[in-house]
Coordinates of C-alpha atoms in Angstrom, one line a residue:
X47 CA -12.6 73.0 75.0
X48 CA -15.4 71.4 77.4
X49 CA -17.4 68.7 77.0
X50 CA -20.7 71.5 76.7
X51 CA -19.3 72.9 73.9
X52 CA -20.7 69.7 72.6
X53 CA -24.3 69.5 74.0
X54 CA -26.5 69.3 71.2
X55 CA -24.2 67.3 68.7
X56 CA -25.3 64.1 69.2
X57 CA -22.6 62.2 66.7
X58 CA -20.3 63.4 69.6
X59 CA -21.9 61.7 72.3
X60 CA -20.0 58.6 72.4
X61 CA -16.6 60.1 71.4
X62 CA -17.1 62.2 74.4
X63 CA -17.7 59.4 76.5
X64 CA -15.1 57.5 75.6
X65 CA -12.8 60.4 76.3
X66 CA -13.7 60.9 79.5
X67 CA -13.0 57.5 80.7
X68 CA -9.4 58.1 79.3
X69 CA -6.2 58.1 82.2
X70 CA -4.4 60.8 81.3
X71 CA -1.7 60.0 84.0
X72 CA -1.5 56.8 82.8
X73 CA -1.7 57.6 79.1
X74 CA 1.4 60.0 80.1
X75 CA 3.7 57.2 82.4
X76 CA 2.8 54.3 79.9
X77 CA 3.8 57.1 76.6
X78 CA 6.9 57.8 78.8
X79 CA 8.1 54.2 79.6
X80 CA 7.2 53.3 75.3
X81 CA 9.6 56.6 74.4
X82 CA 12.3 56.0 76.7
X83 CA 12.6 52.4 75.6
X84 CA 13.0 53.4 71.7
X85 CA 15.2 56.7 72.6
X86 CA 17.8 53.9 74.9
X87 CA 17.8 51.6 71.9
X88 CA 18.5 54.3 69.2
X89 CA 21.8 55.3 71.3
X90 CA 22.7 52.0 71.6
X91 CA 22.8 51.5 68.0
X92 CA 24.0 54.0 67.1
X93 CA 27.2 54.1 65.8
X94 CA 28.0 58.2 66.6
X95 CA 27.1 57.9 70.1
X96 CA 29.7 56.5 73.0
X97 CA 29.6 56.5 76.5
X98 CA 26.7 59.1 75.7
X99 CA 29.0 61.8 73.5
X100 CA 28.7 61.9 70.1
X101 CA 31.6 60.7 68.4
X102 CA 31.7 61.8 64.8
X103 CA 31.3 65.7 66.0
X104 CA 34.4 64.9 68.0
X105 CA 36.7 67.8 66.2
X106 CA 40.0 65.6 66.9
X107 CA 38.7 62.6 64.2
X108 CA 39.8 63.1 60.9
X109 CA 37.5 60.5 58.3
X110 CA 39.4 59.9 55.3
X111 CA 37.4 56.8 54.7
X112 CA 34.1 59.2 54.5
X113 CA 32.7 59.2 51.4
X114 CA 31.7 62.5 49.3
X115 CA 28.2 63.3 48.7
X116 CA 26.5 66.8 46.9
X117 CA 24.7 68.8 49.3
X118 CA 21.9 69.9 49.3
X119 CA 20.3 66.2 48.0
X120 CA 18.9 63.5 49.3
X121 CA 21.4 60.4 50.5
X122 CA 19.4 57.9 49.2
X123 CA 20.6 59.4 45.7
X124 CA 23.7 59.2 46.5
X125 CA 25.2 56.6 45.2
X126 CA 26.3 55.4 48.6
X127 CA 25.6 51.7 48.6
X128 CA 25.1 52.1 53.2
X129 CA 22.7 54.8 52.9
X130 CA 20.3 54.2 50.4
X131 CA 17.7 52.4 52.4
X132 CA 18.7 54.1 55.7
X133 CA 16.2 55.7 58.1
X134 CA 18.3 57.2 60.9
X135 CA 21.1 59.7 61.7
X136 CA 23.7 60.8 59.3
X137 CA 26.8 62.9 59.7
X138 CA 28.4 65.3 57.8
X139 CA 31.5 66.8 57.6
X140 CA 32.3 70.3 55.2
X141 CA 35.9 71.4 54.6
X142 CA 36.9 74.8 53.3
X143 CA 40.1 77.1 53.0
X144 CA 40.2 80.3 54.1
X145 CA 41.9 83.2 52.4
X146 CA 44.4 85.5 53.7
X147 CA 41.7 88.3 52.8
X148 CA 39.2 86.7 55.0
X149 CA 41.9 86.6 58.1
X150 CA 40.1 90.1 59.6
X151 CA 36.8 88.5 59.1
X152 CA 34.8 87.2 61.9
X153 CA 33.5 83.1 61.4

């Protein structure tokens, strides 16, 4: 939308002045420096990332140490003490057997 579609509102004047002294570029570079600051410390703490892979998708780890949890739910009630308070990434991991019936079926 243009600045005209404006004209005539005056409780719009000084928004619209303000906006056009706005760097976009710069708005843009400083946004991009800001994201890729946070996006290089979330890898680095955390714990499923290594050498940039993500090691709890790994299909070769077994986690008998994992903890069950009821699904669909929220982790935070749980009962697991680690992720009550936690803002961040969690992992999941669902075992099922399959029948011999299901053997012709595709997955």
């Amino acid at each position: 939308m243009s600045s005209d579609a404006f004209n005539g509102l005056a409780e719009y004047v000084n928004v619209l002045d303000t906006i056009e002294t706005i760097d976009l570029e710069k708005q843009k570079y400083s946004s991009d420096i800001e994201f890729n600051k946070w996006i290089g410390k979330f890898l680095s703490d955390d714990a499923g990332v290594k050498n940039d892979k993500y090691v709890w998708s790994d299909l070769q780890n077994i986690y008998p140490s994992w903890n069950e949890i009821n699904l669909p739910g929220l982790w935070e009630n749980s009962g697991i003490k680690e992720l009550k308070d936690l803002d961040g990434v969690v992992w999941f991991e669902k075992s099922f057997n399959v029948g011999k019936s299901d053997n012709s079926k595709k997955f």
